[in-house]
Amino acid sequence: MVVIIGAGISGLTCGAYLKKNGIDFTIYEKSSHPGGRVHTEANDGYLYDLGFQVFNPMYPEVKRLLSTWKLGLKRFNSGAKVFNGEKFVSIDDPRKSPGTIFKTLRPEIGTFRDRMKLYKLSKECKKMDIENLQSANQSTHDFLHGYGFSDEILDLFLFPFVRGIFLEKKLNTDASFFKFVFRMFNDGYATLPKGGMKSVPEHLEKMVGKKNIQYNYEVSKIKKDKIVFTNGAQVPADKIVLACDPEVTSEFLGQVNKVGKKSTNTYYFNSPKSFDKYLYLIPDSDKINHVAFLSDVQRKYSKSGTLVSVSSIGASSFKGATILDECKKYFGDDCKDWTFLKSFKISYALPAKFSYGSEGDQVKNIYFIGDYTQDPSVNGAMKSGRLLAEKLSR
Ligand SMILES: Cc1cc2nc3c(=O)[nH]c(=O)nc-3n(C[C@H](O)[C@H](O)[C@H](O)COP(=O)(O)OP(=O)(O)OC[C@H]3O[C@@H](n4cnc5c(N)ncnc54)[C@H](O)[C@@H]3O)c2cc1C
């Protein structure tokens, strides 16, 4: 019997493949629901994702396993709206929005040369072997800086856009992961499911089968052949898969956790006014990085008015009123009637370090998986789960 600890995306994916391969397994999860870091709270007519997240149906692991049509996905516009010091201007991808071709020839941000460089970069990324990513041994910051973009397009668009994905300001994240993400945004698009981001793990939960998951079981100790829970229960296990976060995994393995964490805070507001379906980037704020009008993209996110999500990078959190004052600097009168709803502090959003293909076993019959063993994304978490399931099925 295989025992998987953790019903996050990696543990669920591992279970889904084990089930397909006819291997017996049980997943034990400490909380009462699937998804780990991918979760949505449905409250007062709103769908609050725990931190701003988007789903890309073109991820290779998603295409391999999920039936994305079941998720009722709605797309953001490609590109972004960027605050240029005076107003928001859009940066569009003319291949996805042909009507914007003239703007590309005379862009409001950056130069025509920047657009050609973006095109060149997308062609280079298209040639990447996305099934076998390797570290580039170069930071995303240094890669982008060395690519020859103008300071304007870097500071107003590329840096804030990537900061919002990597949740770090210095962009030390490996350039190989940046190229993968850039490729995914070119091949696919950012979407929101009709039931909120939690629909993704719920879809996986159906594939795994609810009877194969035990919720509200927190593992306190693992031994070679058995697992001990905080409620005192014990179960035998031939093979143990640690699909919990790296901190807990290191504890169980008696090791020092070297992965680290990246944090974010998301503040939700209601707006009586609708906005465009872009991601709005705020390059020069020390409090907020990006804003999205979720229910203008996916109507189901709000019963009335627009659900606005405002995100900051790092652990510092602020009062809703402080964030609203900050938004007023950029949205002016457009946000005068916003009302603060709720905020979420996500102390562990992404692993600070990750290494491709590091899932596996360090102790006989005890294996570990998770996004930090590939790259910090839904795709990375799914890939680690699939690769281990394939190994256990041999
Ligand atoms: C705010 C935010 C934004 C993000 N944005 C995106 C995005 O736009 N696109 C993208 O691709 N990815 C995004 N990600 C990353 C993506 O969500 C993660 O990479 C992925 O969900 C990680 O899954 P996992 O299985 O590795 O880990 P986790 O989700 O952390 O799962 C670990 C599970 O183990 C359980 N567990 C821990 N300890 C125990 C124990 N002792 N006993 C039993 N169970 C235990 C936990 O409760 C949890 O369910 C984002 C993440 C966050 C938080």
PDB file of N, CA and C in Angstrom, residues 97-136:
ATOM      1  N   SER A  97      -4.468  39.615 -30.494  1.00  0.00           N
ATOM      2  CA  SER A  97      -5.459  40.671 -30.721  1.00  0.00           C
ATOM      3  C   SER A  97      -5.029  41.439 -31.969  1.00  0.00           C
ATOM      4  N   PRO A  98      -5.363  40.918 -33.177  1.00  0.00           N
ATOM      5  CA  PRO A  98      -4.866  41.533 -34.407  1.00  0.00           C
ATOM      6  C   PRO A  98      -5.204  43.021 -34.526  1.00  0.00           C
ATOM      7  N   GLY A  99      -6.278  43.450 -33.882  1.00  0.00           N
ATOM      8  CA  GLY A  99      -6.676  44.862 -33.946  1.00  0.00           C
ATOM      9  C   GLY A  99      -5.660  45.797 -33.317  1.00  0.00           C
ATOM     10  N   THR A 100      -4.697  45.247 -32.586  1.00  0.00           N
ATOM     11  CA  THR A 100      -3.739  46.111 -31.878  1.00  0.00           C
ATOM     12  C   THR A 100      -2.436  46.295 -32.654  1.00  0.00           C
ATOM     13  N   ILE A 101      -2.387  45.793 -33.884  1.00  0.00           N
ATOM     14  CA  ILE A 101      -1.142  45.814 -34.662  1.00  0.00           C
ATOM     15  C   ILE A 101      -0.582  47.238 -34.810  1.00  0.00           C
ATOM     16  N   PHE A 102      -1.465  48.241 -34.984  1.00  0.00           N
ATOM     17  CA  PHE A 102      -0.968  49.609 -35.199  1.00  0.00           C
ATOM     18  C   PHE A 102      -0.327  50.162 -33.926  1.00  0.00           C
ATOM     19  N   LYS A 103      -0.893  49.728 -32.788  1.00  0.00           N
ATOM     20  CA  LYS A 103      -0.293  50.152 -31.516  1.00  0.00           C
ATOM     21  C   LYS A 103       1.114  49.582 -31.378  1.00  0.00           C
ATOM     22  N   THR A 104       1.318  48.386 -31.953  1.00  0.00           N
ATOM     23  CA  THR A 104       2.625  47.743 -31.876  1.00  0.00           C
ATOM     24  C   THR A 104       3.648  48.529 -32.694  1.00  0.00           C
ATOM     25  N   LEU A 105       3.170  49.090 -33.814  1.00  0.00           N
ATOM     26  CA  LEU A 105       4.091  49.844 -34.663  1.00  0.00           C
ATOM     27  C   LEU A 105       4.501  51.163 -33.994  1.00  0.00           C
ATOM     28  N   ARG A 106       3.554  51.738 -33.240  1.00  0.00           N
ATOM     29  CA  ARG A 106       3.875  52.984 -32.522  1.00  0.00           C
ATOM     30  C   ARG A 106       3.471  52.800 -31.061  1.00  0.00           C
ATOM     31  N   PRO A 107       4.249  52.024 -30.318  1.00  0.00           N
ATOM     32  CA  PRO A 107       3.825  51.662 -28.957  1.00  0.00           C
ATOM     33  C   PRO A 107       3.857  52.852 -27.997  1.00  0.00           C
ATOM     34  N   GLU A 108       2.937  52.781 -27.008  1.00  0.00           N
ATOM     35  CA  GLU A 108       2.906  53.844 -25.997  1.00  0.00           C
ATOM     36  C   GLU A 108       3.963  53.603 -24.936  1.00  0.00           C
ATOM     37  N   ILE A 109       4.388  52.353 -24.818  1.00  0.00           N
ATOM     38  CA  ILE A 109       5.439  52.021 -23.851  1.00  0.00           C
ATOM     39  C   ILE A 109       6.536  51.264 -24.567  1.00  0.00           C
ATOM     40  N   GLY A 110       7.788  51.643 -24.324  1.00  0.00           N
ATOM     41  CA  GLY A 110       8.895  50.978 -24.998  1.00  0.00           C
ATOM     42  C   GLY A 110       8.937  51.388 -26.469  1.00  0.00           C
ATOM     43  N   THR A 111       9.708  50.641 -27.221  1.00  0.00           N
ATOM     44  CA  THR A 111       9.943  51.013 -28.616  1.00  0.00           C
ATOM     45  C   THR A 111       9.483  49.888 -29.552  1.00  0.00           C
ATOM     46  N   PHE A 112       9.479  50.190 -30.841  1.00  0.00           N
ATOM     47  CA  PHE A 112       9.168  49.154 -31.828  1.00  0.00           C
ATOM     48  C   PHE A 112      10.211  48.026 -31.724  1.00  0.00           C
ATOM     49  N   ARG A 113      11.470  48.436 -31.440  1.00  0.00           N
ATOM     50  CA  ARG A 113      12.545  47.440 -31.278  1.00  0.00           C
ATOM     51  C   ARG A 113      12.223  46.470 -30.120  1.00  0.00           C
ATOM     52  N   ASP A 114      11.649  47.018 -29.034  1.00  0.00           N
ATOM     53  CA  ASP A 114      11.245  46.142 -27.906  1.00  0.00           C
ATOM     54  C   ASP A 114      10.247  45.097 -28.378  1.00  0.00           C
ATOM     55  N   ARG A 115       9.288  45.534 -29.234  1.00  0.00           N
ATOM     56  CA  ARG A 115       8.268  44.577 -29.714  1.00  0.00           C
ATOM     57  C   ARG A 115       8.917  43.482 -30.551  1.00  0.00           C
ATOM     58  N   MET A 116       9.923  43.886 -31.334  1.00  0.00           N
ATOM     59  CA  MET A 116      10.631  42.892 -32.153  1.00  0.00           C
ATOM     60  C   MET A 116      11.403  41.918 -31.249  1.00  0.00           C
ATOM     61  N   LYS A 117      11.954  42.470 -30.164  1.00  0.00           N
ATOM     62  CA  LYS A 117      12.705  41.612 -29.214  1.00  0.00           C
ATOM     63  C   LYS A 117      11.744  40.632 -28.527  1.00  0.00           C
ATOM     64  N   LEU A 118      10.537  41.133 -28.189  1.00  0.00           N
ATOM     65  CA  LEU A 118       9.553  40.232 -27.557  1.00  0.00           C
ATOM     66  C   LEU A 118       9.189  39.109 -28.521  1.00  0.00           C
ATOM     67  N   TYR A 119       9.055  39.466 -29.789  1.00  0.00           N
ATOM     68  CA  TYR A 119       8.721  38.482 -30.814  1.00  0.00           C
ATOM     69  C   TYR A 119       9.855  37.452 -30.960  1.00  0.00           C
ATOM     70  N   LYS A 120      11.101  37.979 -30.955  1.00  0.00           N
ATOM     71  CA  LYS A 120      12.281  37.095 -31.064  1.00  0.00           C
ATOM     72  C   LYS A 120      12.332  36.143 -29.853  1.00  0.00           C
ATOM     73  N   LEU A 121      12.060  36.706 -28.663  1.00  0.00           N
ATOM     74  CA  LEU A 121      12.085  35.880 -27.449  1.00  0.00           C
ATOM     75  C   LEU A 121      11.012  34.787 -27.517  1.00  0.00           C
ATOM     76  N   SER A 122       9.828  35.160 -28.032  1.00  0.00           N
ATOM     77  CA  SER A 122       8.768  34.140 -28.081  1.00  0.00           C
ATOM     78  C   SER A 122       9.139  33.039 -29.076  1.00  0.00           C
ATOM     79  N   LYS A 123       9.852  33.403 -30.157  1.00  0.00           N
ATOM     80  CA  LYS A 123      10.269  32.369 -31.116  1.00  0.00           C
ATOM     81  C   LYS A 123      11.329  31.453 -30.491  1.00  0.00           C
ATOM     82  N   GLU A 124      12.236  32.056 -29.710  1.00  0.00           N
ATOM     83  CA  GLU A 124      13.272  31.249 -29.040  1.00  0.00           C
ATOM     84  C   GLU A 124      12.641  30.290 -28.025  1.00  0.00           C
ATOM     85  N   CYS A 125      11.661  30.825 -27.271  1.00  0.00           N
ATOM     86  CA  CYS A 125      11.026  29.996 -26.236  1.00  0.00           C
ATOM     87  C   CYS A 125      10.220  28.864 -26.865  1.00  0.00           C
ATOM     88  N   LYS A 126       9.713  29.104 -28.069  1.00  0.00           N
ATOM     89  CA  LYS A 126       8.931  28.084 -28.780  1.00  0.00           C
ATOM     90  C   LYS A 126       9.781  26.842 -29.049  1.00  0.00           C
ATOM     91  N   LYS A 127      11.103  27.060 -29.157  1.00  0.00           N
ATOM     92  CA  LYS A 127      11.999  25.931 -29.482  1.00  0.00           C
ATOM     93  C   LYS A 127      12.437  25.169 -28.226  1.00  0.00           C
ATOM     94  N   MET A 128      12.063  25.684 -27.046  1.00  0.00           N
ATOM     95  CA  MET A 128      12.510  25.031 -25.802  1.00  0.00           C
ATOM     96  C   MET A 128      11.967  23.618 -25.688  1.00  0.00           C
ATOM     97  N   ASP A 129      12.728  22.751 -25.059  1.00  0.00           N
ATOM     98  CA  ASP A 129      12.222  21.415 -24.751  1.00  0.00           C
ATOM     99  C   ASP A 129      11.515  21.522 -23.388  1.00  0.00           C
ATOM    100  N   ILE A 130      10.207  21.794 -23.408  1.00  0.00           N
ATOM    101  CA  ILE A 130       9.512  22.082 -22.147  1.00  0.00           C
ATOM    102  C   ILE A 130       9.276  20.844 -21.288  1.00  0.00           C
ATOM    103  N   GLU A 131       9.549  19.676 -21.850  1.00  0.00           N
ATOM    104  CA  GLU A 131       9.410  18.451 -21.042  1.00  0.00           C
ATOM    105  C   GLU A 131      10.679  18.174 -20.243  1.00  0.00           C
ATOM    106  N   ASN A 132      11.764  18.795 -20.627  1.00  0.00           N
ATOM    107  CA  ASN A 132      13.047  18.525 -19.951  1.00  0.00           C
ATOM    108  C   ASN A 132      13.745  19.825 -19.580  1.00  0.00           C
ATOM    109  N   LEU A 133      13.117  20.585 -18.708  1.00  0.00           N
ATOM    110  CA  LEU A 133      13.698  21.880 -18.350  1.00  0.00           C
ATOM    111  C   LEU A 133      14.938  21.672 -17.485  1.00  0.00           C
ATOM    112  N   GLN A 134      15.926  22.473 -17.743  1.00  0.00           N
ATOM    113  CA  GLN A 134      17.177  22.437 -16.969  1.00  0.00           C
ATOM    114  C   GLN A 134      17.438  23.845 -16.470  1.00  0.00           C
ATOM    115  N   SER A 135      18.145  23.955 -15.359  1.00  0.00           N
ATOM    116  CA  SER A 135      18.461  25.288 -14.844  1.00  0.00           C
ATOM    117  C   SER A 135      19.305  26.054 -15.867  1.00  0.00           C
ATOM    118  N   ALA A 136      19.023  27.362 -15.998  1.00  0.00           N
ATOM    119  CA  ALA A 136      19.811  28.190 -16.911  1.00  0.00           C
ATOM    120  C   ALA A 136      21.047  28.726 -16.189  1.00  0.00           C
TER     121      ALA A 136
END
